[in-house]
Coordinates of C-alpha atoms in Angstrom, one line a residue:
M1 CA -51.9 -32.3 50.9
G2 CA -50.7 -34.7 48.8
K3 CA -46.7 -35.2 47.6
H4 CA -46.2 -34.5 43.7
R5 CA -43.2 -35.9 42.9
P6 CA -41.5 -33.9 39.8
T7 CA -41.6 -35.3 35.9
H8 CA -37.9 -34.9 34.1
Q9 CA -38.0 -34.9 30.5
P10 CA -35.9 -38.6 29.6
L11 CA -32.8 -38.9 28.2
R12 CA -33.6 -40.6 24.5
I13 CA -31.0 -42.0 22.6
T14 CA -31.8 -44.0 19.7
A15 CA -29.7 -45.7 16.9
S16 CA -30.0 -48.0 13.9
H17 CA -28.0 -48.9 10.9
T18 CA -28.3 -45.5 9.2
G19 CA -28.3 -42.8 12.3
A20 CA -27.9 -42.3 15.6
T21 CA -30.2 -39.4 17.8
L22 CA -29.4 -37.7 20.9
A23 CA -31.4 -35.7 23.2
I24 CA -30.8 -33.5 26.1
G25 CA -33.9 -31.3 27.2
A26 CA -37.6 -30.7 26.2
M27 CA -36.0 -28.6 23.2
A28 CA -33.1 -29.7 22.3
A29 CA -32.9 -32.1 19.4
C30 CA -30.2 -33.3 16.5
T31 CA -29.9 -35.7 14.8
F32 CA -25.9 -36.8 11.7
T33 CA -26.7 -39.6 9.4
Y34 CA -23.5 -42.2 8.2
G35 CA -23.8 -44.4 5.6
A36 CA -25.6 -47.0 4.7
A37 CA -23.3 -49.6 6.7
A38 CA -22.6 -47.9 9.3
P39 CA -23.0 -50.6 12.7
A40 CA -26.0 -49.1 15.4
S41 CA -22.4 -48.3 17.6
A42 CA -21.5 -45.9 15.5
L43 CA -22.2 -43.1 17.9
I44 CA -19.9 -43.0 19.4
C45 CA -16.8 -42.0 15.7
G46 CA -19.0 -39.4 15.2
A47 CA -15.8 -37.3 14.2
T48 CA -15.3 -39.7 11.3
A49 CA -19.2 -38.8 9.3
G50 CA -20.4 -35.8 11.4
L51 CA -21.6 -34.9 15.2
K52 CA -24.0 -32.6 16.1
I53 CA -24.2 -31.9 19.8
Q54 CA -26.9 -29.5 20.9
L55 CA -27.8 -28.1 24.8
G56 CA -30.1 -25.4 25.5
A57 CA -33.2 -25.0 24.3
D58 CA -33.5 -22.9 20.6
S59 CA -30.9 -23.4 19.4
Q60 CA -29.8 -24.7 16.3
C61 CA -27.0 -27.1 15.1
S62 CA -26.3 -29.1 11.6
A63 CA -22.8 -31.4 10.7
T64 CA -22.2 -32.5 7.5
G65 CA -19.1 -34.5 6.0
P66 CA -16.8 -36.6 7.1
G67 CA -15.0 -36.1 10.6
A68 CA -17.4 -31.6 10.8
I69 CA -18.7 -31.0 13.8
A70 CA -21.1 -28.5 15.3
L71 CA -21.7 -27.5 18.3
A72 CA -24.3 -24.5 19.8
I73 CA -24.6 -23.7 23.1
L74 CA -27.2 -22.0 25.6
P75 CA -30.3 -20.6 24.0
G76 CA -30.3 -18.0 20.3
S77 CA -26.9 -20.1 19.6
N78 CA -26.2 -21.7 15.7
A79 CA -23.3 -23.8 14.5
T80 CA -22.9 -25.3 11.0
A81 CA -20.3 -27.8 9.8
D82 CA -20.8 -28.7 6.0
G83 CA -17.7 -29.6 4.7
S84 CA -15.1 -32.6 5.3
G85 CA -13.2 -32.0 9.1
N86 CA -15.6 -28.6 9.5
T87 CA -16.1 -27.5 12.7
A88 CA -18.4 -24.6 14.1
L89 CA -18.8 -24.1 17.7
A90 CA -21.5 -21.2 19.0
I91 CA -21.8 -20.3 22.4
G92 CA -24.6 -17.5 23.9
S93 CA -27.2 -15.5 20.5
S94 CA -24.8 -15.9 18.3
T95 CA -23.9 -17.9 14.9
A96 CA -20.3 -20.0 14.1
A97 CA -20.9 -21.7 10.4
A98 CA -18.1 -23.1 8.6
E99 CA -19.3 -24.1 4.7
G100 CA -17.4 -25.8 2.5
G101 CA -14.2 -26.5 1.9
S102 CA -12.2 -28.6 3.8
G103 CA -10.7 -28.0 7.5
N104 CA -12.5 -25.5 8.9
H105 CA -12.8 -23.8 11.7
A106 CA -15.6 -21.4 13.1
T107 CA -16.0 -20.4 16.7
A108 CA -18.5 -17.6 17.8
I109 CA -19.0 -16.2 21.7
G110 CA -20.8 -13.5 23.0
I111 CA -24.1 -11.8 22.4
D112 CA -24.8 -10.7 18.1
N113 CA -21.5 -12.7 17.1
T114 CA -21.0 -13.9 13.5
A115 CA -18.0 -16.2 12.7
A116 CA -18.4 -17.8 9.0
S117 CA -15.9 -19.5 6.5
A118 CA -17.7 -19.6 3.5
G119 CA -15.0 -21.8 0.8
G120 CA -11.5 -22.5 0.8
D121 CA -9.6 -25.3 3.2
G122 CA -7.7 -24.5 6.3
N123 CA -9.8 -20.7 7.6
N124 CA -10.0 -19.6 11.4
V125 CA -12.9 -17.6 12.0
T126 CA -13.3 -16.2 15.2
A127 CA -16.1 -13.8 16.7
I128 CA -16.0 -13.1 20.6
G129 CA -17.9 -10.6 22.4
V130 CA -20.8 -8.6 21.4
G131 CA -21.7 -8.3 17.7
N132 CA -18.3 -9.0 16.5
T133 CA -18.5 -10.4 12.6
A134 CA -14.9 -12.8 11.2
L135 CA -15.5 -13.8 8.0
N136 CA -13.9 -15.7 4.7
V137 CA -15.1 -15.9 1.4
L138 CA -12.3 -18.3 -0.8
G139 CA -10.0 -17.8 0.3
S140 CA -7.7 -20.4 1.8
N141 CA -5.4 -20.8 5.4
N142 CA -6.7 -17.6 7.0
N143 CA -7.2 -16.2 10.4
D144 CA -9.9 -13.7 11.0
T145 CA -10.4 -12.9 14.6
A146 CA -12.9 -10.1 15.9
I147 CA -12.2 -9.3 19.8
G148 CA -14.6 -6.8 22.2
V149 CA -17.9 -5.4 20.8
G150 CA -18.6 -4.9 17.4
N151 CA -15.7 -5.9 15.3
L152 CA -15.2 -6.8 11.5
A153 CA -12.0 -9.1 10.5
H154 CA -12.8 -10.2 7.0
S155 CA -11.0 -12.0 3.9
T156 CA -12.1 -12.4 0.7
G157 CA -10.5 -14.6 -2.4
V158 CA -10.9 -15.9 -5.1
P159 CA -9.6 -19.9 -6.9
A160 CA -7.0 -19.8 -9.9
L161 CA -9.3 -19.2 -12.8
G162 CA -8.2 -20.4 -16.3
N163 CA -4.9 -22.4 -17.8
E164 CA -1.5 -22.0 -17.9
T165 CA -2.8 -20.3 -21.5
I166 CA -4.9 -17.5 -20.0
G167 CA -5.8 -17.6 -16.8
T168 CA -5.5 -15.7 -13.2
D169 CA -4.2 -16.5 -9.8
A170 CA -5.6 -17.5 -6.5
S171 CA -6.1 -14.5 -4.2
G172 CA -6.7 -14.4 -0.6
N173 CA -5.3 -16.3 0.8
G174 CA -2.4 -16.9 4.1
N175 CA -4.0 -13.4 5.5
T176 CA -4.2 -13.1 9.5
N177 CA -6.9 -10.2 10.7
T178 CA -7.0 -9.0 13.9
A179 CA -9.9 -6.2 15.4
L180 CA -10.1 -6.3 18.2
G181 CA -11.5 -3.1 20.7
L182 CA -14.5 -1.7 20.0
A183 CA -15.5 -0.7 15.9
N184 CA -12.2 -2.4 14.5
V185 CA -12.0 -3.2 11.0
A186 CA -9.4 -5.2 9.5
G187 CA -9.4 -7.8 5.9
S188 CA -7.5 -8.2 3.4
T189 CA -9.6 -8.1 -0.1
F190 CA -8.6 -10.3 -3.0
G191 CA -4.4 -10.5 -1.2
N192 CA -2.6 -13.0 -0.4
N193 CA -0.1 -13.3 2.7
N194 CA -0.7 -9.7 4.3
R195 CA -1.0 -8.8 8.7
N196 CA -4.0 -6.6 9.4
T197 CA -4.1 -5.8 12.8
A198 CA -6.8 -3.3 14.1
A199 CA -6.8 -2.7 17.9
G200 CA -8.4 0.3 20.3
A201 CA -11.5 1.9 19.0
L202 CA -12.1 2.8 15.5
N203 CA -9.3 1.7 13.4
V204 CA -9.5 0.0 10.1
A205 CA -6.0 -2.3 8.5
E206 CA -6.2 -3.2 4.9
S207 CA -4.8 -4.7 2.2
V208 CA -6.8 -4.5 -1.1
G209 CA -4.7 -6.1 -3.9
T210 CA -5.5 -7.9 -7.6
P211 CA -4.8 -11.4 -9.2
G212 CA -2.0 -11.6 -11.6
A213 CA -3.3 -12.8 -14.7
H214 CA -2.1 -14.1 -17.8
S215 CA -2.7 -14.9 -21.5
P216 CA -1.1 -14.4 -25.1
V217 CA -1.9 -10.7 -25.2
L218 CA -1.3 -9.4 -21.9
N219 CA 0.2 -9.9 -18.4
I220 CA -0.2 -7.9 -15.1
T221 CA 1.2 -9.2 -11.9
P222 CA -0.2 -9.3 -8.7
T223 CA -1.0 -7.2 -6.3
G224 CA -2.0 -7.1 -2.4
D225 CA 0.4 -9.6 -0.9
N226 CA 2.7 -9.5 2.2
N227 CA 1.7 -6.7 3.7
T228 CA 2.1 -4.9 6.8
N229 CA -0.8 -2.9 8.0
S230 CA -1.2 -2.1 11.7
A231 CA -3.6 0.5 12.9
L232 CA -3.2 1.2 17.0
G233 CA -5.0 3.6 19.0
I234 CA -8.3 6.0 18.0
G235 CA -9.5 6.8 14.7
N236 CA -6.5 5.2 13.1
V237 CA -6.4 3.8 9.3
A238 CA -3.6 1.8 8.3
A239 CA -3.7 0.3 4.7
T240 CA -2.9 -1.2 2.0
A241 CA -3.8 -1.0 -2.5
L242 CA -2.6 -2.4 -5.2
G243 CA 0.7 -3.2 -3.0
N244 CA 3.2 -5.5 -2.1
N245 CA 5.6 -6.1 0.8
N246 CA 4.5 -2.5 2.7
T247 CA 4.5 -2.2 5.8
N248 CA 1.9 0.9 6.8
T249 CA 1.7 1.5 11.0
A250 CA -0.2 4.1 12.4
G251 CA -0.1 4.5 16.1
G252 CA -2.2 6.8 18.2
I253 CA -5.0 9.8 17.4
L254 CA -6.1 9.9 13.9
N255 CA -3.6 9.2 11.8
Q256 CA -2.9 7.5 8.5
A257 CA -0.6 5.9 6.6
I258 CA -0.8 4.2 3.3
T259 CA 0.2 2.7 0.2
A260 CA -1.0 2.8 -3.4
G261 CA 0.5 1.3 -6.2
S262 CA 0.0 -0.1 -9.6
P263 CA 0.6 -3.8 -10.9
G264 CA 3.1 -3.9 -13.3
T265 CA 1.3 -5.2 -17.0
E266 CA 3.5 -6.8 -19.7
V267 CA 2.5 -7.1 -24.2
P268 CA 4.3 -10.5 -24.6
G269 CA 6.2 -10.5 -27.6
L270 CA 5.1 -12.6 -30.4
G271 CA 7.4 -15.5 -30.5
P272 CA 7.9 -17.4 -26.8
N273 CA 11.8 -16.3 -26.7
D274 CA 11.4 -12.6 -27.9
P275 CA 11.3 -9.8 -25.5
P276 CA 7.8 -8.2 -24.8
I277 CA 6.2 -5.8 -26.5
F278 CA 5.3 -3.9 -24.1
T279 CA 6.0 -3.3 -20.6
V280 CA 5.2 -1.2 -17.5
T281 CA 6.6 -1.2 -14.6
Q282 CA 4.7 -2.1 -10.9
T283 CA 4.3 0.2 -8.4
G284 CA 3.3 0.5 -4.7
S285 CA 6.5 -2.0 -3.6
G286 CA 8.2 -2.1 -0.5
N287 CA 7.2 0.6 1.4
H288 CA 7.5 1.7 4.7
N289 CA 5.3 4.7 6.3
T290 CA 5.0 5.1 10.6
A291 CA 2.3 7.8 11.2
L292 CA 2.4 8.5 15.2
G293 CA 1.4 11.1 18.1
V294 CA -2.1 13.0 16.5
A295 CA -3.3 13.8 13.4
N296 CA 0.2 12.3 10.9
T297 CA -0.1 11.4 7.2
T298 CA 2.7 9.2 6.0
G299 CA 2.1 8.1 2.5
T300 CA 3.8 6.1 -0.9
V301 CA 1.5 6.7 -4.5
L302 CA 3.1 5.1 -7.1
G303 CA 6.1 4.3 -5.3
N304 CA 8.9 1.7 -4.4
N305 CA 11.4 1.2 -1.0
N306 CA 10.4 4.4 0.6
N307 CA 10.3 5.3 4.5
N308 CA 8.1 8.3 5.3
T309 CA 7.9 8.8 8.8
A310 CA 5.7 11.7 10.5
I311 CA 6.3 11.8 14.2
G312 CA 3.7 14.4 16.9
A313 CA 0.9 16.0 15.8
A314 CA -0.4 17.3 11.9
N315 CA 3.2 16.3 10.4
Q316 CA 3.3 14.9 6.9
A317 CA 5.4 12.7 5.0
F318 CA 5.4 11.0 1.6
T319 CA 6.2 10.4 -1.8
V320 CA 4.6 10.3 -5.2
G321 CA 6.3 8.4 -8.1
T322 CA 4.8 6.6 -11.3
P323 CA 5.6 3.5 -13.2
G324 CA 7.9 3.1 -16.2
A325 CA 8.0 1.9 -19.1
T326 CA 9.7 0.8 -22.5
G327 CA 8.9 -0.6 -25.5
T328 CA 6.3 0.3 -28.5
V329 CA 3.1 1.8 -27.8
P330 CA 0.6 -0.9 -29.4
I331 CA -1.5 1.0 -32.5
L332 CA 0.3 3.3 -32.7
G333 CA 4.2 2.1 -33.0
T334 CA 6.3 4.9 -30.6
Q335 CA 9.6 4.2 -28.9
V336 CA 8.9 4.4 -25.7
N337 CA 11.9 4.4 -22.7
I338 CA 10.2 6.9 -19.2
D339 CA 11.8 6.2 -16.0
P340 CA 10.3 5.2 -13.3
T341 CA 9.8 7.2 -10.3
G342 CA 9.2 7.4 -6.5
N343 CA 11.9 5.0 -5.7
G344 CA 14.2 4.9 -2.7
N345 CA 12.6 8.3 -0.6
N346 CA 13.8 8.8 3.1
N347 CA 10.7 11.4 4.1
T348 CA 10.6 11.9 8.0
S349 CA 8.7 14.7 9.8
V350 CA 9.0 15.3 13.7
G351 CA 7.2 17.4 15.4
L352 CA 4.3 20.0 14.7
G353 CA 2.8 21.0 11.6
N354 CA 5.5 19.4 9.8
T355 CA 5.7 18.2 5.5
A356 CA 8.6 16.6 4.0
G357 CA 7.8 14.6 0.7
T358 CA 8.7 13.6 -2.6
V359 CA 7.3 14.4 -6.2
L360 CA 8.3 12.3 -9.2
G361 CA 11.8 12.1 -7.7
N362 CA 13.9 9.1 -6.4
D363 CA 16.4 8.9 -3.9
N364 CA 16.0 11.6 -2.0
N365 CA 15.9 12.6 1.9
N366 CA 14.1 15.8 2.7
L367 CA 13.5 16.3 7.0
A368 CA 11.6 18.1 8.8
G369 CA 11.6 18.8 12.5
G370 CA 10.5 21.2 14.8
L371 CA 7.3 23.3 14.3
G372 CA 5.7 24.3 10.5
N373 CA 8.6 23.1 9.0
Q374 CA 9.0 22.1 5.1
A375 CA 11.3 19.9 2.8
A376 CA 10.5 18.5 -0.8
T377 CA 12.2 17.4 -3.4
I378 CA 10.0 17.8 -7.2
G379 CA 11.1 16.3 -9.9
T380 CA 10.6 14.8 -13.6
P381 CA 11.0 11.8 -14.9
G382 CA 13.8 10.9 -17.5
G383 CA 12.6 9.3 -20.3
Q384 CA 12.4 8.9 -24.9
I385 CA 10.4 9.3 -26.8
T386 CA 10.5 8.5 -31.3
D387 CA 8.0 8.9 -33.2
P388 CA 8.4 5.6 -36.5
L389 CA 6.7 8.1 -38.8
T390 CA 8.5 11.8 -38.5
G391 CA 11.9 9.6 -37.0
T392 CA 11.6 12.2 -34.5
T393 CA 13.4 11.5 -31.2
I394 CA 12.9 13.4 -28.1
T395 CA 15.1 12.5 -24.8
L396 CA 14.2 14.2 -21.6
D397 CA 16.6 13.6 -18.8
P398 CA 15.4 13.1 -14.9
T399 CA 15.3 15.3 -12.5
G400 CA 14.8 15.4 -8.6
N401 CA 17.5 12.7 -8.0
G402 CA 19.9 12.1 -4.9
N403 CA 19.1 15.6 -3.0
T404 CA 18.9 16.3 0.4
N405 CA 16.7 19.1 2.3
T406 CA 17.2 19.8 6.3
A407 CA 14.0 22.5 7.1
L408 CA 15.1 22.4 11.5
G409 CA 13.4 24.4 14.1
A410 CA 10.7 26.7 13.0
N411 CA 8.6 27.7 9.7
N412 CA 11.4 27.4 7.7
L413 CA 12.0 26.3 4.5
S414 CA 14.5 23.4 2.3
G415 CA 13.5 22.0 -0.9
T416 CA 14.6 21.0 -5.0
A417 CA 12.5 21.4 -8.0
L418 CA 13.9 19.8 -11.3
G419 CA 17.2 19.2 -9.7
N420 CA 19.6 16.4 -9.6
D421 CA 22.3 15.9 -6.5
N422 CA 21.4 18.9 -4.2
S423 CA 22.2 20.1 -0.5
N424 CA 19.5 22.4 1.1
N425 CA 19.9 23.0 5.0
A426 CA 17.1 26.0 6.2
W427 CA 17.9 25.5 10.3
G428 CA 16.8 27.9 12.8
F429 CA 13.3 30.3 12.6
G430 CA 12.0 31.8 9.1
N431 CA 14.9 30.2 7.3
E432 CA 14.6 29.5 3.0
A433 CA 17.4 26.9 1.3
Y434 CA 16.3 25.9 -2.1
T435 CA 17.0 24.6 -5.5
L436 CA 15.3 25.2 -8.4
G437 CA 16.5 24.3 -11.5
T438 CA 15.2 22.9 -15.6
P439 CA 15.2 19.9 -17.1
G440 CA 17.9 19.1 -19.9
A441 CA 16.5 17.9 -23.4
S442 CA 16.9 17.0 -26.6
V443 CA 14.7 17.2 -30.1
D444 CA 16.9 14.8 -33.1
L445 CA 15.0 15.7 -35.9
P446 CA 15.7 14.2 -39.2
L447 CA 17.7 16.1 -42.0
L448 CA 17.8 19.1 -39.7
P449 CA 21.1 19.7 -36.2
P450 CA 19.7 18.0 -33.2
V451 CA 18.8 21.0 -30.9
T452 CA 20.1 19.9 -26.8
L453 CA 19.0 22.1 -24.1
D454 CA 21.4 21.9 -20.7
P455 CA 20.3 20.4 -17.6
T456 CA 20.4 23.0 -14.6
G457 CA 19.9 22.9 -10.7
N458 CA 22.5 20.5 -10.0
N459 CA 25.2 19.5 -7.7
N460 CA 24.7 22.6 -5.6
S461 CA 25.3 24.3 -2.0
N462 CA 22.5 26.1 -0.4
N463 CA 22.6 26.8 4.2
A464 CA 20.7 29.5 5.1
W465 CA 21.1 29.3 9.8
G466 CA 19.5 31.5 12.3
F467 CA 16.8 34.2 11.7
D468 CA 14.9 34.9 8.2
N469 CA 17.9 34.1 6.0
T470 CA 17.8 33.0 2.2
A471 CA 20.3 31.0 0.3
G472 CA 19.4 29.5 -3.2
S473 CA 20.1 28.4 -6.9
Q474 CA 18.2 28.6 -9.6
F475 CA 19.2 27.3 -13.0
T476 CA 22.5 26.9 -12.1
N477 CA 25.5 23.7 -11.5
G478 CA 27.9 23.5 -8.7
N479 CA 27.3 26.9 -6.8
S480 CA 27.5 27.0 -3.1
S481 CA 24.7 29.8 -0.7
S482 CA 25.2 30.9 2.1
A483 CA 23.4 32.9 4.4
F484 CA 24.0 33.1 8.0
G485 CA 22.8 35.4 10.6
F486 CA 19.7 37.5 10.4
N487 CA 18.0 38.7 6.9
Q488 CA 20.5 37.6 5.1
S489 CA 19.9 36.6 1.4
D490 CA 22.4 34.9 -0.8
V491 CA 20.7 34.0 -4.4
Q492 CA 23.2 32.2 -7.6
T493 CA 20.3 33.0 -10.8
G494 CA 21.6 31.1 -14.1
T495 CA 20.2 30.3 -17.7
P496 CA 20.0 27.2 -19.0
G497 CA 22.5 26.9 -22.7
V498 CA 21.2 25.5 -26.1
D499 CA 23.8 23.8 -27.9
I500 CA 22.2 23.3 -31.5
G501 CA 23.7 21.2 -33.7
G502 CA 27.0 20.8 -31.8
S503 CA 27.3 24.8 -31.4
Q504 CA 26.9 26.2 -28.3
V505 CA 24.3 28.8 -28.8
L506 CA 23.6 30.1 -25.8
N507 CA 25.8 29.8 -22.6
S508 CA 24.6 31.7 -18.9
V509 CA 27.2 32.1 -16.3
P510 CA 25.3 33.6 -13.2
N511 CA 27.5 37.0 -11.6
V512 CA 26.9 37.3 -7.5
I513 CA 25.9 40.8 -6.5
P514 CA 25.5 40.3 -2.7
G515 CA 21.9 40.3 -0.9
G516 CA 20.4 39.1 -3.9
G517 CA 19.1 40.3 -7.5
N518 CA 21.5 37.8 -9.1
I519 CA 22.4 38.6 -13.0
S520 CA 23.2 35.7 -15.6
I521 CA 24.7 37.5 -19.3
P522 CA 24.0 35.2 -21.7
N523 CA 26.6 34.5 -23.8
F524 CA 25.4 34.2 -27.7
N525 CA 27.2 32.2 -30.5
V526 CA 25.7 31.5 -34.3
P527 CA 26.4 27.9 -35.2
S528 CA 28.0 26.8 -37.9
F529 CA 27.0 23.6 -39.7
P530 CA 29.5 21.4 -42.5

């Protein structure tokens, strides 16, 4: 039987003054093109004009632009580098694409991975493993990394538009989004300089913002900037929506740490040196929300500079606020000055099934520790509104500020509703310590004496320690109630005073009856007017 010499596909290299081709293997083919003046030996300088290297059957690659490099290795790989200094590396049945912009780098390694950067400059997108996606759209200087199985890391932005008179800010820049493990999502949409990390399984770490905008009739502050969101473990969510400078951390199983804010808005004055006509303050900034353990929830909605912490299982710690508003309402002409709420609170819930929260209050400290405890503050914004047609001015004092409420043990309740600067402590089992108040208010009518309602629910101290005790202050100021031991009650009750034209019409002094059932006896005076 005769011998047969095996046949080999020859290595083919061709070159001319317009391009070169390097082919290795029966099905490999690649081409890159230089300018008309490039020398025949320019193959060794491919990095300056675009270099394509293709290894393995059925792989595809393309490189266009000065310094662009595309490398596809193994069957099913696809690498595209289109733009100055862009690089694309695909190994395995994956796709890497760096298209548009400059200095972008796309790397996809493994099976069914996609790493793509479309537009922008200086981005790095990396997908390694099985079924991962790393994506950048129209942003710059982002790092999006997805490693593992079925993860997604993404950045989306928009370039600056318009001019100095009318325009919007650039967004989607300088973000680092990392998704590691199984089916995690980490991303930034229309925000800048965020750090989002989702590691483990089924976690989500996201930042969502809005670009700033300016015009002669309306200015809007940017949101979605400088946030750090970390979701670590299984099924956790850490996110910021329309807020800045927040830190949200959810670690463990099924925890949530979230901030939701709103942009500040301004109607500029008519002249370049005139004050704004109307302003609404920005919310959702500078918050720290931390949920660690199992099924804990922490969050801030429309508040600033809050610390909400829930550690253990099924705990809640939250703040809810409202933006402030100042100026003249366009078209209506109403003069408005409303205080912001939901700022500077500390809410801490530790143990099992505890709740600590602030709603429409500022500078409160609420602590719930143990089993099934609740510590909360509820307030109202202060403000003043003037009707230009009638000249009527309504003033409302703020409530829900500066309170300390602690509930420690099991099934205790401590809280303040519509009061300020109170201390309520319920420690033990089944105790209640609380303050109820009313905001001060005044109505100033043209040609009529002003009417004033005195505030209540301020500067009270209520302590219930032991088993099933109740200590409370209802519509009083400066009171101290204490209930210690078993099934004791000490509750003080009053009514707000009323003043008309400088004369006290209703003045209440609480009478304390041991064990509760307290009665306040109002004093009535007939006002006299000059």
